[in-house]
Amino acid sequence: MFGFLGVVTCLLLTHFHIGDGVWRYKNTFEEKELYTTHSAFFLEYEGSSFLEWQYPESCDVNNKSLPNAAIWCESSGFATVKPLVSVREEERHLYISDSFFRFSWYAVIPELRNASESDSQIVRIWIIDPDRAERTEIYNTALVPSIHSRYLTKQFLISGAYPVIESSSSSQTVQSYFTNQGFWEARLLGNPEYHSFCIFGQSVSFHGQCVVSSRHTFYMASPEKPYGDREVSLYLPTGSQLSLVWGVCTPYRALLLSEKGTFMTKNAFLTYEEVKVDPGDLHVPAEGYFTIFEAALLENALIFRVGDALLWRDNKDRILRMNPNKLLDHGVKGLNFRTQCVDYYPLQDFELASVLAWKDHELYVGGKSLDWQNNNNYMTKVLSLPKTATILTASFGSHPEALDALVMYTHNDDPVRLSLITFYETEGIWRSSTFLSNLKEQDALQGPFQMFFVGSALETLLVWNKDVMLYSFHNNSEWGYMQPTNFSSLSQAANGSHIHQVVMDHSWNMLIKMENNALFFCKAGINKLLRLPTWIDSGSSMVLYLNQKNQIDMLILSDSGLHVQKYPLLMEIRSAMRGGVHVCPFIGFTHKMKRRVYFMDKGDRKELWAQIVYHVGKRIDVKLHMNNKHLLQITSRTHFESVRGVETINKGSICFFHLVEQCINMLFFQTFIIYQETHLRSRPNNSGLISQSSGTVSMELLPTQIGNACYLPKNQVSHLLVGCPPNRHIRVVKPQEIPCEMHTFEKYTIPGSVLRNPKLEDLLVHYDWKRIGCVLKINYKAAFRPDIDLYDGDTFVHSVDANFIVWEKFGRKDYYFNATMQQVACLHEAQTWKSMLVDKKHSEEAWGPHNYRSCFVHTSKKLGNLDQPYEIMNKSSRNYLTFSQKDSATYVFIVKILDPNYSFCDLRAVFAVKTYGIKIKDQRLPMYVVLILTCITLIMLCLIFYKYVTVFRNMLRKKHL
Ligand SMILES: *[C@@H]1O[C@H](CO)[C@@H](O)[C@H](O)[C@H]1NC(C)=O
Ligand SMILES: *[C@@H]1O[C@H](CO)[C@@H](O)[C@H](O)[C@H]1NC(C)=O
Ligand SMILES: *[C@@H]1O[C@H](CO)[C@@H](O)[C@H](O)[C@H]1NC(C)=O
Ligand SMILES: *[C@@H]1O[C@H](CO)[C@@H](O)[C@H](O)[C@H]1NC(C)=O
């Protein structure tokens, strides 16, 4: 009876040709880790011909005749599920894991849920069981735990669990404390408008089950002011596919362009609003709206391409403006924006472009915000081609500094030729790629074209027109057509539909979406495409969006509005790959290149290791791909081990480990040692060479063989800045035994006679305590040698053993060195301040790493006078500074590192010395002596005169008598 009904329904279905239904599944929190045994998930059939669900015996369904049913599975492994509809319906192999994860972290910011507390930085955290959570907890509106969650959280707390909160912007962990209301509270740091953090736990379990680590994101989006009658809508041309535009470093701010309007979100499509513009002085087209082709989202404005002009809408006054001085007002053929944030990229004083626009023969770039009040142009021209070359499309490249343009050359009778050219922003030069030059003539492709670049050390990209997609991997070392299984072109594999969109997540999973919503999958770097089961019916308008949690969302625009649906990409890939065509040649691959940016100064070495596990009998290596190879030297060390089963720890989930396979595998370690060859940098007096030996190197670690089924670590590419690391500087150590005084005087004088350029009058110096710091009090007889430490910001790196020189800031020269050139074993006369200053150069520049010559190397130079003082010091030398023996003096010394092989940085520091101990009498003694002698002489003279007068008087008296 039932079977008969089924047949009838099938016949009816085929007869009336009701379109294919689609079916989907999800779990409560749509987390892939939570498809576990005994946890419920939900099946959903969309279509009208549903009969019942088919599922394995190990699973149970609440009501198999319900199109929306709940299902539980008891055993782990693949569960094959499908709705019984017609022969055509696709089945899925849902992977149910027996992992220990069952519970989730719940996080809520009360302020964002309109609670009375007004601190937007406080987050409350507790633990929930998805199967027993309350609705408010599932929809993230609960402010306090439910009874069950409170009990669960308490049990975990007793076992020693606490949340480790790591902010994604700063990678700092935030402290939390447990409150008597049954949850943890923490104060978040950073921008209150947008919080994104991960919560990790400890390996603590409750009845053998753990809490899964998770990412939580909160937005504080203030709604737009309501629009009035003046404002008009912006539509894509009729018949266009949906198109998505997002902020370079704020992907939760996005614009959805459609033929039904333009919509903006500030919270990753939790909410959205239509964007309208005040036409200002512009003429509104007769249809009553503007037709746009492309858009770009800046920090403070939106840019639209309307016809062949670029217009901008300021975020504040929302007026649409045309300004030929800032934006291109005619001939624009396309507008594109950067899709990956490059804020971390180490460039000083240089802003990489965020937007690009092209005309037929010219390419322009623009920055991340548009300042329309000043007079500067927003766009800068970076490419100007002859009339025979036409730009077909342009995009930001694989490297943060690269821009790429696809150019068509037409030369009289020659066949049309396509070429890809790349521009490096800081170098300012264009290079052409060999890609497409090998394309056969009969394969001549028709545009319009689009491109997608994978962030990679060596250029890796896809180029497509409506029907076919070409790839070029690793600087074109591999290229060809992307191959869907059993079909020659993508369009053919998708029932004639056209390519609509390409999206890639952070783990290098790529999705190619067709206009009929068919999806193809591959790992970036693989040319074999796998078709995934249908998730959305072919008639819906849909576009893919990669959200903040690295999940794919489907944005479906219908007459009833915008609908967001999570897409469980990893579950779908696993299901589709169960056939076994797509395998991974290795079992596990990890590497220790976790940071986005590394710095390498002279003399530094970096070690990067990678580990790969594979089956015995294979041989897979790890390759380090890098650009700018000439800057560095690389050696590598390898190490094999055979192991029985391997435990790989999933870093995101501390509680999770997984025995790979119980057979003998090979564990292969490869360590790359990266350093700079000395000869590259030791050639002195050549600033050209310095700039050639510094720069940025992009590095990428990849196994030599990969497949679609491989798991790849998230961060594949790191940039190494060979040059001066930011905030690197030196400090002079203040020895503990020497007192260092602050604010004891304001000014002092230097006698004119002790200056390097002697003067008649004395020099008055105002001492700058803020910049120079304390003054070391040293006895005039003592010798002193400064010790120098190297710092990165406030972090001590190591103490400096390189050679350095000192000079007195105000030009004193009454300080000396106690070693002679002979004593330090110079082979010829060494450089001295006297010899370096002959050209009357300024002390600051006269002597330094650029012109340093060591006296310990043989040269053809004459021996010279080795009895002169040696004026270079270092940590291990016996050469010390000595001070004036005539006068207590104040010196302000500048130290400078002299060794050219020590650092790319200009390392200088300042320290001050005040000597004491010289008795004041010494200097004035001769004057006193003269004075006293004069007095004595005067007294003597007086006495003599008196005596003489007395004698004379007596004589006179005698004469008169
Ligand atoms: C299962 O669902 C069907 C269809 O809605 C309904 O008719 C039937 O009564 C349900 N069975 C049970 C046991 O709830
Ligand atoms: C591809 O073709 C082969 C042989 O015709 C067939 O066995 C296989 O199932 C096909 N694969 C797909 C994904 O259609
Ligand atoms: C210079 O003075 C220091 C400290 O008094 C002493 O250790 C060193 O040996 C002296 N150097 C020479 C060459 O005499
Ligand atoms: C330190 O100076 C001495 C001479 O005083 C010299 O022999 C030695 O090579 C120098 N050390 C370094 C690291 O340059």
PDB file of C-alpha atoms in Angstrom, residues 186-407:
ATOM      1  CA  ALA A 186      35.984  39.512  32.125  1.00  0.00           C
ATOM      2  CA  ARG A 187      36.769  42.988  30.945  1.00  0.00           C
ATOM      3  CA  LEU A 188      37.644  43.043  27.253  1.00  0.00           C
ATOM      4  CA  LEU A 189      40.299  45.303  25.828  1.00  0.00           C
ATOM      5  CA  GLY A 190      40.338  47.296  22.652  1.00  0.00           C
ATOM      6  CA  ASN A 191      37.749  48.786  20.363  1.00  0.00           C
ATOM      7  CA  PRO A 192      34.307  48.652  22.049  1.00  0.00           C
ATOM      8  CA  GLU A 193      32.566  48.608  18.666  1.00  0.00           C
ATOM      9  CA  TYR A 194      33.900  45.251  17.670  1.00  0.00           C
ATOM     10  CA  HIS A 195      35.073  42.395  19.876  1.00  0.00           C
ATOM     11  CA  SER A 196      36.280  39.111  18.541  1.00  0.00           C
ATOM     12  CA  PHE A 197      37.894  36.609  20.854  1.00  0.00           C
ATOM     13  CA  CYS A 198      38.505  32.901  21.283  1.00  0.00           C
ATOM     14  CA  ILE A 199      37.683  31.001  24.440  1.00  0.00           C
ATOM     15  CA  PHE A 200      39.880  28.024  25.221  1.00  0.00           C
ATOM     16  CA  GLY A 201      39.561  25.747  28.200  1.00  0.00           C
ATOM     17  CA  GLN A 202      41.712  23.215  30.001  1.00  0.00           C
ATOM     18  CA  SER A 203      41.656  19.451  29.538  1.00  0.00           C
ATOM     19  CA  VAL A 204      38.954  19.204  32.140  1.00  0.00           C
ATOM     20  CA  SER A 205      35.991  16.952  31.572  1.00  0.00           C
ATOM     21  CA  PHE A 206      32.598  16.277  33.095  1.00  0.00           C
ATOM     22  CA  HIS A 207      31.507  12.629  32.736  1.00  0.00           C
ATOM     23  CA  GLY A 208      34.310  12.280  30.197  1.00  0.00           C
ATOM     24  CA  GLN A 209      33.174  15.181  28.033  1.00  0.00           C
ATOM     25  CA  CYS A 210      34.847  18.501  27.313  1.00  0.00           C
ATOM     26  CA  VAL A 211      34.044  22.027  26.269  1.00  0.00           C
ATOM     27  CA  VAL A 212      34.905  22.899  22.686  1.00  0.00           C
ATOM     28  CA  SER A 213      37.014  26.024  22.101  1.00  0.00           C
ATOM     29  CA  SER A 214      35.117  28.636  20.181  1.00  0.00           C
ATOM     30  CA  ARG A 215      35.258  32.087  18.693  1.00  0.00           C
ATOM     31  CA  HIS A 216      32.801  34.760  19.752  1.00  0.00           C
ATOM     32  CA  THR A 217      32.173  38.000  17.963  1.00  0.00           C
ATOM     33  CA  PHE A 218      30.218  41.038  19.128  1.00  0.00           C
ATOM     34  CA  TYR A 219      29.401  44.196  17.225  1.00  0.00           C
ATOM     35  CA  MET A 220      28.080  47.557  18.353  1.00  0.00           C
ATOM     36  CA  ALA A 221      26.513  48.763  15.145  1.00  0.00           C
ATOM     37  CA  SER A 222      24.663  52.023  15.402  1.00  0.00           C
ATOM     38  CA  PRO A 223      21.803  52.129  12.900  1.00  0.00           C
ATOM     39  CA  GLU A 224      21.803  54.619  10.028  1.00  0.00           C
ATOM     40  CA  LYS A 225      19.647  57.715  10.281  1.00  0.00           C
ATOM     41  CA  PRO A 226      16.315  57.105   8.490  1.00  0.00           C
ATOM     42  CA  TYR A 227      16.227  58.272   4.887  1.00  0.00           C
ATOM     43  CA  GLY A 228      13.853  60.975   3.661  1.00  0.00           C
ATOM     44  CA  ASP A 229      12.275  61.563   0.253  1.00  0.00           C
ATOM     45  CA  ARG A 230      15.376  63.037  -1.330  1.00  0.00           C
ATOM     46  CA  GLU A 231      17.469  59.920  -1.137  1.00  0.00           C
ATOM     47  CA  VAL A 232      17.433  57.453  -4.000  1.00  0.00           C
ATOM     48  CA  SER A 233      18.378  53.787  -4.308  1.00  0.00           C
ATOM     49  CA  LEU A 234      21.276  52.175  -6.111  1.00  0.00           C
ATOM     50  CA  TYR A 235      20.607  49.126  -8.288  1.00  0.00           C
ATOM     51  CA  LEU A 236      22.754  46.754 -10.276  1.00  0.00           C
ATOM     52  CA  PRO A 237      21.693  46.454 -13.946  1.00  0.00           C
ATOM     53  CA  THR A 238      18.718  44.111 -14.403  1.00  0.00           C
ATOM     54  CA  GLY A 239      19.743  40.503 -14.747  1.00  0.00           C
ATOM     55  CA  SER A 240      22.939  40.870 -12.688  1.00  0.00           C
ATOM     56  CA  GLN A 241      24.046  38.336 -10.124  1.00  0.00           C
ATOM     57  CA  LEU A 242      24.439  39.422  -6.501  1.00  0.00           C
ATOM     58  CA  SER A 243      27.770  40.949  -5.700  1.00  0.00           C
ATOM     59  CA  LEU A 244      29.501  41.441  -2.375  1.00  0.00           C
ATOM     60  CA  VAL A 245      31.946  44.153  -1.295  1.00  0.00           C
ATOM     61  CA  TRP A 246      33.605  44.288   2.111  1.00  0.00           C
ATOM     62  CA  GLY A 247      35.962  46.480   4.129  1.00  0.00           C
ATOM     63  CA  VAL A 248      39.598  45.508   3.674  1.00  0.00           C
ATOM     64  CA  CYS A 249      40.386  45.103   7.359  1.00  0.00           C
ATOM     65  CA  THR A 250      36.806  45.097   8.649  1.00  0.00           C
ATOM     66  CA  PRO A 251      35.116  42.262   6.734  1.00  0.00           C
ATOM     67  CA  TYR A 252      32.085  42.517   9.037  1.00  0.00           C
ATOM     68  CA  ARG A 253      31.284  45.774   7.237  1.00  0.00           C
ATOM     69  CA  ALA A 254      29.960  44.762   3.854  1.00  0.00           C
ATOM     70  CA  LEU A 255      27.811  45.906   0.960  1.00  0.00           C
ATOM     71  CA  LEU A 256      25.530  43.596  -0.940  1.00  0.00           C
ATOM     72  CA  LEU A 257      24.802  44.873  -4.436  1.00  0.00           C
ATOM     73  CA  SER A 258      21.731  43.574  -6.233  1.00  0.00           C
ATOM     74  CA  GLU A 259      19.187  44.523  -8.830  1.00  0.00           C
ATOM     75  CA  LYS A 260      16.786  45.090  -5.921  1.00  0.00           C
ATOM     76  CA  GLY A 261      18.970  47.587  -4.117  1.00  0.00           C
ATOM     77  CA  THR A 262      22.243  47.992  -2.248  1.00  0.00           C
ATOM     78  CA  PHE A 263      22.385  46.772   1.344  1.00  0.00           C
ATOM     79  CA  MET A 264      24.940  47.519   4.005  1.00  0.00           C
ATOM     80  CA  THR A 265      25.816  45.623   7.170  1.00  0.00           C
ATOM     81  CA  LYS A 266      28.127  46.591  10.021  1.00  0.00           C
ATOM     82  CA  ASN A 267      27.816  43.293  11.873  1.00  0.00           C
ATOM     83  CA  ALA A 268      28.416  40.522   9.355  1.00  0.00           C
ATOM     84  CA  PHE A 269      24.757  40.454   8.262  1.00  0.00           C
ATOM     85  CA  LEU A 270      23.199  40.014  11.677  1.00  0.00           C
ATOM     86  CA  THR A 271      21.354  43.150  10.637  1.00  0.00           C
ATOM     87  CA  TYR A 272      21.427  45.139   7.411  1.00  0.00           C
ATOM     88  CA  GLU A 273      19.974  48.312   5.958  1.00  0.00           C
ATOM     89  CA  GLU A 274      19.457  49.632   2.478  1.00  0.00           C
ATOM     90  CA  VAL A 275      21.981  52.224   1.338  1.00  0.00           C
ATOM     91  CA  LYS A 276      20.581  55.260  -0.399  1.00  0.00           C
ATOM     92  CA  VAL A 277      22.209  58.435  -1.598  1.00  0.00           C
ATOM     93  CA  ASP A 278      21.299  62.071  -1.576  1.00  0.00           C
ATOM     94  CA  PRO A 279      21.806  63.012  -5.246  1.00  0.00           C
ATOM     95  CA  GLY A 280      23.156  66.469  -4.321  1.00  0.00           C
ATOM     96  CA  ASP A 281      23.928  68.345  -7.548  1.00  0.00           C
ATOM     97  CA  LEU A 282      23.736  65.218  -9.680  1.00  0.00           C
ATOM     98  CA  HIS A 283      20.947  64.582 -12.090  1.00  0.00           C
ATOM     99  CA  VAL A 284      18.803  61.588 -11.018  1.00  0.00           C
ATOM    100  CA  PRO A 285      18.130  59.261 -13.983  1.00  0.00           C
ATOM    101  CA  ALA A 286      14.556  59.052 -15.247  1.00  0.00           C
ATOM    102  CA  GLU A 287      14.056  55.601 -13.665  1.00  0.00           C
ATOM    103  CA  GLY A 288      14.380  57.236 -10.235  1.00  0.00           C
ATOM    104  CA  TYR A 289      17.507  55.372  -9.120  1.00  0.00           C
ATOM    105  CA  PHE A 290      21.180  55.136 -10.022  1.00  0.00           C
ATOM    106  CA  THR A 291      22.438  52.060 -11.824  1.00  0.00           C
ATOM    107  CA  ILE A 292      25.781  50.979 -10.423  1.00  0.00           C
ATOM    108  CA  PHE A 293      28.242  48.375 -11.666  1.00  0.00           C
ATOM    109  CA  GLU A 294      30.764  48.041  -8.895  1.00  0.00           C
ATOM    110  CA  ALA A 295      31.469  49.482  -5.474  1.00  0.00           C
ATOM    111  CA  ALA A 296      34.261  49.789  -2.926  1.00  0.00           C
ATOM    112  CA  LEU A 297      33.956  50.290   0.803  1.00  0.00           C
ATOM    113  CA  LEU A 298      36.372  52.814   2.302  1.00  0.00           C
ATOM    114  CA  GLU A 299      36.755  53.696   5.966  1.00  0.00           C
ATOM    115  CA  ASN A 300      34.767  56.901   5.605  1.00  0.00           C
ATOM    116  CA  ALA A 301      32.984  56.599   2.269  1.00  0.00           C
ATOM    117  CA  LEU A 302      31.635  54.391  -0.460  1.00  0.00           C
ATOM    118  CA  ILE A 303      32.770  54.551  -4.068  1.00  0.00           C
ATOM    119  CA  PHE A 304      30.427  53.505  -6.863  1.00  0.00           C
ATOM    120  CA  ARG A 305      30.989  53.088 -10.552  1.00  0.00           C
ATOM    121  CA  VAL A 306      28.035  54.642 -12.334  1.00  0.00           C
ATOM    122  CA  GLY A 307      28.390  54.386 -16.110  1.00  0.00           C
ATOM    123  CA  ASP A 308      32.039  55.149 -16.806  1.00  0.00           C
ATOM    124  CA  ALA A 309      32.577  57.483 -13.850  1.00  0.00           C
ATOM    125  CA  LEU A 310      33.433  56.954 -10.212  1.00  0.00           C
ATOM    126  CA  LEU A 311      31.221  58.686  -7.653  1.00  0.00           C
ATOM    127  CA  TRP A 312      31.573  58.742  -3.928  1.00  0.00           C
ATOM    128  CA  ARG A 313      29.129  58.867  -1.074  1.00  0.00           C
ATOM    129  CA  ASP A 314      30.413  60.281   2.177  1.00  0.00           C
ATOM    130  CA  ASN A 315      29.317  58.219   5.210  1.00  0.00           C
ATOM    131  CA  LYS A 316      28.245  61.322   7.129  1.00  0.00           C
ATOM    132  CA  ASP A 317      26.223  63.503   4.777  1.00  0.00           C
ATOM    133  CA  ARG A 318      25.384  60.609   2.377  1.00  0.00           C
ATOM    134  CA  ILE A 319      25.552  62.917  -0.634  1.00  0.00           C
ATOM    135  CA  LEU A 320      26.632  61.324  -3.908  1.00  0.00           C
ATOM    136  CA  ARG A 321      29.355  63.438  -5.478  1.00  0.00           C
ATOM    137  CA  MET A 322      31.406  63.569  -8.592  1.00  0.00           C
ATOM    138  CA  ASN A 323      34.773  65.265  -8.291  1.00  0.00           C
ATOM    139  CA  PRO A 324      37.103  65.024 -11.261  1.00  0.00           C
ATOM    140  CA  ASN A 325      40.014  66.208  -9.123  1.00  0.00           C
ATOM    141  CA  LYS A 326      39.776  63.212  -6.844  1.00  0.00           C
ATOM    142  CA  LEU A 327      38.045  60.415  -8.697  1.00  0.00           C
ATOM    143  CA  LEU A 328      38.018  59.463 -12.340  1.00  0.00           C
ATOM    144  CA  ASP A 329      35.005  60.943 -14.073  1.00  0.00           C
ATOM    145  CA  HIS A 330      35.097  59.245 -17.451  1.00  0.00           C
ATOM    146  CA  GLY A 331      36.335  56.177 -19.260  1.00  0.00           C
ATOM    147  CA  VAL A 332      36.393  53.921 -16.189  1.00  0.00           C
ATOM    148  CA  LYS A 333      36.007  50.286 -17.134  1.00  0.00           C
ATOM    149  CA  GLY A 334      36.254  48.627 -13.759  1.00  0.00           C
ATOM    150  CA  LEU A 335      36.690  49.062 -10.011  1.00  0.00           C
ATOM    151  CA  ASN A 336      38.139  46.519  -7.612  1.00  0.00           C
ATOM    152  CA  PHE A 337      39.184  46.415  -3.971  1.00  0.00           C
ATOM    153  CA  ARG A 338      41.718  44.595  -1.838  1.00  0.00           C
ATOM    154  CA  THR A 339      40.209  41.497  -0.295  1.00  0.00           C
ATOM    155  CA  GLN A 340      42.833  40.664   2.338  1.00  0.00           C
ATOM    156  CA  CYS A 341      43.890  42.940   5.166  1.00  0.00           C
ATOM    157  CA  VAL A 342      47.596  43.746   5.035  1.00  0.00           C
ATOM    158  CA  ASP A 343      47.810  45.892   8.181  1.00  0.00           C
ATOM    159  CA  TYR A 344      50.448  43.603   9.599  1.00  0.00           C
ATOM    160  CA  TYR A 345      52.743  43.960   6.594  1.00  0.00           C
ATOM    161  CA  PRO A 346      56.002  45.609   7.674  1.00  0.00           C
ATOM    162  CA  LEU A 347      56.233  48.845   5.747  1.00  0.00           C
ATOM    163  CA  GLN A 348      57.176  52.135   7.275  1.00  0.00           C
ATOM    164  CA  ASP A 349      55.664  55.368   6.017  1.00  0.00           C
ATOM    165  CA  PHE A 350      54.011  53.728   3.049  1.00  0.00           C
ATOM    166  CA  GLU A 351      50.337  52.970   2.704  1.00  0.00           C
ATOM    167  CA  LEU A 352      49.532  50.119   0.361  1.00  0.00           C
ATOM    168  CA  ALA A 353      46.613  50.745  -1.980  1.00  0.00           C
ATOM    169  CA  SER A 354      43.141  49.493  -1.066  1.00  0.00           C
ATOM    170  CA  VAL A 355      41.204  50.266  -4.228  1.00  0.00           C
ATOM    171  CA  LEU A 356      42.064  50.084  -7.920  1.00  0.00           C
ATOM    172  CA  ALA A 357      40.263  51.280 -11.010  1.00  0.00           C
ATOM    173  CA  TRP A 358      41.113  50.975 -14.659  1.00  0.00           C
ATOM    174  CA  LYS A 359      40.403  52.625 -17.973  1.00  0.00           C
ATOM    175  CA  ASP A 360      41.194  50.950 -21.289  1.00  0.00           C
ATOM    176  CA  HIS A 361      44.877  51.802 -21.144  1.00  0.00           C
ATOM    177  CA  GLU A 362      45.469  53.117 -17.630  1.00  0.00           C
ATOM    178  CA  LEU A 363      45.410  51.740 -14.113  1.00  0.00           C
ATOM    179  CA  TYR A 364      44.873  53.839 -10.958  1.00  0.00           C
ATOM    180  CA  VAL A 365      45.087  53.067  -7.245  1.00  0.00           C
ATOM    181  CA  GLY A 366      43.572  54.689  -4.151  1.00  0.00           C
ATOM    182  CA  GLY A 367      43.991  54.440  -0.369  1.00  0.00           C
ATOM    183  CA  LYS A 368      41.765  53.239   2.427  1.00  0.00           C
ATOM    184  CA  SER A 369      40.041  56.510   3.121  1.00  0.00           C
ATOM    185  CA  LEU A 370      39.083  59.486   1.036  1.00  0.00           C
ATOM    186  CA  ASP A 371      39.737  62.928   2.410  1.00  0.00           C
ATOM    187  CA  TRP A 372      37.602  65.124   0.195  1.00  0.00           C
ATOM    188  CA  GLN A 373      38.383  68.381   1.921  1.00  0.00           C
ATOM    189  CA  ASN A 374      42.029  68.627   0.972  1.00  0.00           C
ATOM    190  CA  ASN A 375      43.150  69.141  -2.570  1.00  0.00           C
ATOM    191  CA  ASN A 376      45.055  65.946  -3.114  1.00  0.00           C
ATOM    192  CA  ASN A 377      43.997  63.450  -5.708  1.00  0.00           C
ATOM    193  CA  TYR A 378      42.563  60.297  -4.259  1.00  0.00           C
ATOM    194  CA  MET A 379      43.683  58.168  -7.182  1.00  0.00           C
ATOM    195  CA  THR A 380      47.193  57.815  -8.533  1.00  0.00           C
ATOM    196  CA  LYS A 381      48.030  56.499 -11.976  1.00  0.00           C
ATOM    197  CA  VAL A 382      50.377  53.495 -11.849  1.00  0.00           C
ATOM    198  CA  LEU A 383      50.186  52.183 -15.390  1.00  0.00           C
ATOM    199  CA  SER A 384      49.812  53.778 -18.787  1.00  0.00           C
ATOM    200  CA  LEU A 385      49.784  51.473 -21.808  1.00  0.00           C
ATOM    201  CA  PRO A 386      49.991  52.150 -25.563  1.00  0.00           C
ATOM    202  CA  LYS A 387      46.783  52.073 -27.601  1.00  0.00           C
ATOM    203  CA  THR A 388      47.517  48.533 -28.793  1.00  0.00           C
ATOM    204  CA  ALA A 389      47.246  47.186 -25.254  1.00  0.00           C
ATOM    205  CA  THR A 390      43.923  47.105 -23.412  1.00  0.00           C
ATOM    206  CA  ILE A 391      43.350  46.291 -19.761  1.00  0.00           C
ATOM    207  CA  LEU A 392      40.683  43.597 -19.455  1.00  0.00           C
ATOM    208  CA  THR A 393      40.612  43.244 -15.694  1.00  0.00           C
ATOM    209  CA  ALA A 394      42.792  44.051 -12.690  1.00  0.00           C
ATOM    210  CA  SER A 395      43.093  42.843  -9.133  1.00  0.00           C
ATOM    211  CA  PHE A 396      45.305  42.864  -6.058  1.00  0.00           C
ATOM    212  CA  GLY A 397      47.920  40.133  -6.312  1.00  0.00           C
ATOM    213  CA  SER A 398      49.254  37.252  -4.225  1.00  0.00           C
ATOM    214  CA  HIS A 399      51.854  39.404  -2.517  1.00  0.00           C
ATOM    215  CA  PRO A 400      50.650  42.293  -0.332  1.00  0.00           C
ATOM    216  CA  GLU A 401      52.578  44.725  -2.524  1.00  0.00           C
ATOM    217  CA  ALA A 402      51.425  43.312  -5.862  1.00  0.00           C
ATOM    218  CA  LEU A 403      48.748  44.524  -8.270  1.00  0.00           C
ATOM    219  CA  ASP A 404      47.971  42.518 -11.379  1.00  0.00           C
ATOM    220  CA  ALA A 405      46.408  43.459 -14.683  1.00  0.00           C
ATOM    221  CA  LEU A 406      45.246  41.189 -17.481  1.00  0.00           C
ATOM    222  CA  VAL A 407      46.156  42.907 -20.720  1.00  0.00           C
TER     223      VAL A 407
END
